[in-house]
Short mmCIF file of C-alpha atoms in Angstrom, two decimals:
data_model
loop_
_atom_site.label_atom_id
_atom_site.label_comp_id
_atom_site.label_asym_id
_atom_site.label_seq_id
_atom_site.Cartn_x
_atom_site.Cartn_y
_atom_site.Cartn_z
CA ALA A 116 -33.70 -45.67 217.15
CA LYS A 117 -29.74 -45.96 217.35
CA ALA A 118 -30.32 -46.72 220.78
CA GLU A 119 -32.17 -49.60 220.23
CA VAL A 120 -30.05 -51.02 217.21
CA ALA A 121 -27.44 -51.06 220.21
CA GLY A 122 -29.40 -52.75 222.49
CA ASP A 123 -30.69 -55.37 219.99
CA LYS A 124 -26.51 -56.05 219.01
CA LYS A 125 -26.08 -56.11 222.80
CA LYS A 126 -28.41 -59.01 223.52
CA ARG A 127 -27.32 -61.00 220.98
CA THR A 128 -23.94 -60.61 221.90
CA GLY A 129 -24.93 -61.66 225.22
CA HIS A 130 -27.16 -64.34 224.00
CA ARG A 131 -23.90 -65.87 222.02
CA ARG A 132 -21.52 -65.66 224.84
CA GLY A 133 -24.14 -67.26 227.32
CA LYS A 134 -24.62 -70.21 225.00
CA ARG A 135 -20.32 -70.46 224.47
CA ASP A 136 -19.97 -70.22 228.80
CA THR A 137 -22.75 -72.90 229.13
CA GLY A 138 -20.88 -75.15 226.41
CA VAL A 139 -17.56 -74.78 228.30
CA LYS A 140 -18.63 -75.50 231.58
CA LEU A 141 -20.89 -78.96 230.29
CA ARG A 142 -17.13 -79.65 228.24
CA ARG A 143 -15.55 -79.62 231.68
CA LYS A 144 -18.16 -81.57 233.53
CA ILE A 145 -17.63 -84.54 230.40
CA THR A 146 -13.87 -84.11 231.08
CA ASN A 147 -14.21 -84.27 234.78
CA ALA A 148 -16.62 -87.36 234.71
CA ILE A 149 -14.36 -88.94 232.62
CA ASN A 150 -11.45 -88.28 234.90
CA ASP A 151 -13.37 -89.56 237.78
CA GLU A 152 -14.16 -92.77 236.14
CA SER A 153 -17.75 -91.90 235.82
CA TYR A 154 -18.40 -92.84 232.23
CA TYR A 155 -21.80 -93.64 231.87
CA LEU A 156 -22.42 -89.90 233.28
CA ALA A 157 -19.76 -88.54 230.82
CA GLU A 158 -21.73 -90.69 227.85
CA GLN A 159 -25.15 -89.10 229.11
CA LEU A 160 -23.66 -85.60 229.24
CA ILE A 161 -22.34 -85.95 225.68
CA LEU A 162 -25.44 -87.34 224.27
CA SER A 163 -27.40 -84.39 226.06
CA HIS A 164 -24.81 -82.04 224.97
CA TYR A 165 -25.00 -83.56 221.01
CA ASN A 166 -29.06 -83.11 221.37
CA ARG A 167 -29.13 -79.57 222.63
CA LEU A 168 -27.22 -78.58 219.17
CA LYS A 169 -27.87 -80.89 216.69
CA SER A 170 -31.07 -78.66 215.45
CA THR A 171 -29.07 -75.84 215.83
CA ASP A 172 -25.02 -76.43 214.84
CA GLN A 173 -25.05 -79.78 212.82
CA PRO A 174 -21.16 -79.82 212.34
CA ALA A 175 -20.57 -78.70 216.07
CA ALA A 176 -22.91 -81.47 217.04
CA PHE A 177 -21.36 -84.11 215.06
CA GLU A 178 -17.93 -83.30 216.60
CA THR A 179 -19.33 -83.25 220.14
CA LEU A 180 -20.12 -86.78 219.40
CA TYR A 181 -17.14 -87.29 217.57
CA ASN A 182 -14.56 -85.98 220.70
CA GLY A 183 -16.57 -88.00 223.07
CA ALA A 184 -16.17 -91.26 221.50
CA SER A 185 -12.82 -90.73 221.15
CA ASP A 186 -12.30 -89.62 224.41
CA LEU A 187 -14.62 -92.45 225.80
CA LEU A 188 -12.24 -95.02 223.53
CA LYS A 189 -8.64 -93.72 225.20
CA ALA A 190 -9.85 -94.05 228.51
CA GLY A 191 -10.40 -98.04 227.46
CA GLN A 192 -14.40 -97.47 227.69
CA GLY A 193 -15.09 -99.32 224.49
CA ASN A 194 -19.21 -100.01 225.73
CA GLU A 195 -19.63 -96.05 226.27
CA GLY A 196 -17.60 -95.12 223.47
CA GLY A 197 -18.55 -97.29 221.10
CA SER A 198 -22.00 -96.43 221.87
CA LEU A 199 -21.30 -92.82 220.69
CA ALA A 200 -19.64 -94.04 217.73
CA THR A 201 -21.99 -96.12 216.46
CA THR A 202 -24.79 -92.98 217.35
CA LEU A 203 -22.39 -90.81 215.11
CA VAL A 204 -22.45 -92.79 212.13
CA LYS A 205 -26.58 -93.48 212.62
CA GLU A 206 -26.72 -89.80 212.61
CA TYR A 207 -24.48 -89.29 209.67
CA SER A 208 -26.83 -91.62 207.74
CA GLU A 209 -30.24 -89.86 209.01
CA SER A 210 -29.03 -87.00 207.75
CA LYS A 211 -27.98 -88.05 204.58
CA THR A 212 -24.32 -86.73 205.22
CA THR A 213 -22.09 -87.50 202.50
CA PRO A 214 -18.91 -89.96 203.45
CA SER A 215 -16.27 -87.32 202.56
CA THR A 216 -12.27 -88.23 202.82
CA GLN A 217 -11.93 -86.06 205.81
CA LEU A 218 -15.34 -88.02 207.36
CA VAL A 219 -13.95 -91.70 206.79
CA ASP A 220 -10.63 -90.65 208.28
CA GLY A 221 -12.16 -89.79 211.80
CA LEU A 222 -14.01 -93.28 211.82
CA GLN A 223 -10.77 -94.98 210.84
CA THR A 224 -9.18 -93.55 213.80
CA LEU A 225 -11.93 -94.46 215.95
CA PHE A 226 -12.00 -97.98 214.83
CA ALA A 227 -8.04 -97.93 215.99
CA LEU A 228 -9.10 -96.72 219.54
CA PHE A 229 -10.66 -99.51 220.26
CA GLN A 230 -9.49 -101.93 223.15
CA LYS A 231 -8.45 -105.43 221.77
CA ASP A 232 -10.88 -107.07 224.18
CA CYS A 233 -13.65 -104.89 222.71
CA VAL A 234 -15.14 -107.22 219.76
CA LYS A 235 -18.91 -106.43 219.50
CA PRO A 236 -19.31 -102.87 220.13
CA ARG A 237 -16.35 -102.34 217.62
CA LEU A 238 -17.73 -104.48 214.86
CA GLU A 239 -21.15 -103.11 215.15
CA PHE A 240 -19.38 -99.83 214.66
CA MET A 241 -17.88 -100.58 211.47
CA LYS A 242 -21.00 -102.19 210.37
CA GLU A 243 -22.78 -99.29 210.84
CA ALA A 244 -20.24 -97.25 209.08
CA ILE A 245 -19.97 -99.29 206.14
CA LYS A 246 -23.71 -99.20 205.70
CA TRP A 247 -23.36 -95.50 205.66
CA THR A 248 -20.80 -95.31 203.33
CA ALA A 249 -22.64 -97.95 201.15
CA GLU A 250 -25.90 -95.86 201.07
CA HIS A 251 -24.64 -92.55 200.93
CA GLY A 252 -21.16 -92.66 199.26
CA SER A 253 -19.96 -93.48 195.87
CA CYS A 254 -19.08 -97.41 196.18
CA PRO A 255 -22.37 -99.64 196.43
CA HIS A 256 -20.50 -101.91 198.51
CA GLY A 257 -19.17 -99.34 201.32
CA ASP A 258 -15.76 -97.21 201.63
CA PRO A 259 -12.69 -99.71 200.47
CA ARG A 260 -10.95 -98.15 203.01
CA LEU A 261 -13.19 -99.57 205.92
CA HIS A 262 -13.55 -102.97 204.34
CA THR A 263 -9.66 -103.00 204.58
CA ASP A 264 -9.46 -101.96 208.06
CA LEU A 265 -11.74 -104.65 209.13
CA ALA A 266 -10.52 -107.22 206.96
CA ARG A 267 -7.08 -106.68 208.81
CA TYR A 268 -8.60 -106.52 211.94
CA HIS A 269 -10.26 -110.22 211.51
CA ASP A 270 -6.95 -111.58 209.63
CA ARG A 271 -5.07 -110.61 212.96
CA ARG A 272 -7.38 -112.58 214.87
CA LYS A 273 -7.08 -115.44 212.37
CA GLU A 274 -10.52 -115.02 210.98
CA TYR A 275 -9.53 -115.86 207.66
CA ALA A 276 -13.28 -116.35 206.10
CA GLU A 277 -14.31 -112.90 207.35
CA ALA A 278 -10.85 -111.44 206.34
CA HIS A 279 -11.56 -112.51 203.29
CA ARG A 280 -15.12 -111.29 202.38
CA HIS A 281 -13.84 -107.82 203.33
CA TYR A 282 -10.76 -107.62 201.44
CA VAL A 283 -12.45 -108.69 198.40
CA ARG A 284 -14.00 -105.33 198.72
CA GLY A 285 -11.20 -103.37 200.18
CA SER A 286 -8.21 -101.89 198.46
CA ARG A 287 -5.26 -103.77 199.73
CA PRO A 288 -5.30 -107.16 196.87
CA GLY A 289 -1.45 -107.66 198.21
CA ASP A 290 -3.05 -108.09 201.88
CA HIS A 291 -5.62 -110.01 200.37
CA ALA A 292 -3.58 -112.68 198.51
CA ARG A 293 -1.40 -113.13 201.92
CA CYS A 294 -4.56 -113.88 203.64
CA VAL A 295 -5.58 -116.40 201.41
CA MET A 296 -2.49 -117.90 201.37
CA GLU A 297 -2.55 -118.37 205.12
CA TRP A 298 -6.35 -119.68 205.05
CA VAL A 299 -5.00 -122.26 202.61
CA ARG A 300 -2.25 -124.03 204.91
CA GLN A 301 -5.88 -124.72 207.33
CA GLY A 302 -7.22 -126.35 204.35
CA TYR A 303 -6.13 -130.07 202.93
CA PRO A 304 -3.56 -129.63 200.48
CA SER A 305 -5.68 -131.31 197.54
CA GLU A 306 -8.24 -128.15 198.02
CA ARG A 307 -5.54 -125.45 197.58
CA ASP A 308 -6.55 -124.75 194.33
CA LEU A 309 -10.34 -123.97 195.60
CA PHE A 310 -9.41 -121.51 197.92
CA VAL A 311 -7.64 -119.33 195.35
CA THR A 312 -10.45 -119.80 192.46
CA ARG A 313 -12.99 -118.84 195.08
CA GLY A 314 -10.92 -115.56 195.67
CA VAL A 315 -10.62 -114.83 192.04
CA LEU A 316 -14.55 -115.39 191.20
CA GLU A 317 -15.41 -113.37 193.99
CA CYS A 318 -13.32 -110.11 192.95
CA ALA A 319 -14.73 -111.07 189.66
CA SER A 320 -18.15 -110.33 190.46
CA LEU A 321 -17.84 -107.18 192.33
#
């Protein structure tokens, strides 16, 4: 009986070691693909590894998507990295994962890694992130930190209408006030009160 127990233990240990070795080899392949600028291959390897893990180790699966998105965005690959980042948020939502401070911080980090010229994937990612935090978090409009990041993004691009829309739901009233004043300068002097009134009414309606 002792021999059988020892044998079973050895099998389990060998199985775990085999899974670990496979994971190490796959991560090495992903790193090599990125270094070789084979970004699409890297994306597919990351997704394959994620799908392999998601039913048995969800935290590790999420970490795989996050790290993959981060690595590709750092390599300047907004399309592939953005696709993985958006997939990550959709998987958070599908699994009804609660938006913790740590997870939202991670999404803010990913948002900051996008290159300036990578507009569409970046906005799509943040749209999904806000939607997830609205549906599964404590704020019905989405996490204020994400709204603030998106507002500042539009603000830097002088897209004041979009910036205002997200500042209203954000957490930086000082930045919002400055944005409104910049926006006012684009209109006629006689319309300045209307810009301010609009901002106040929208804030009051939340």
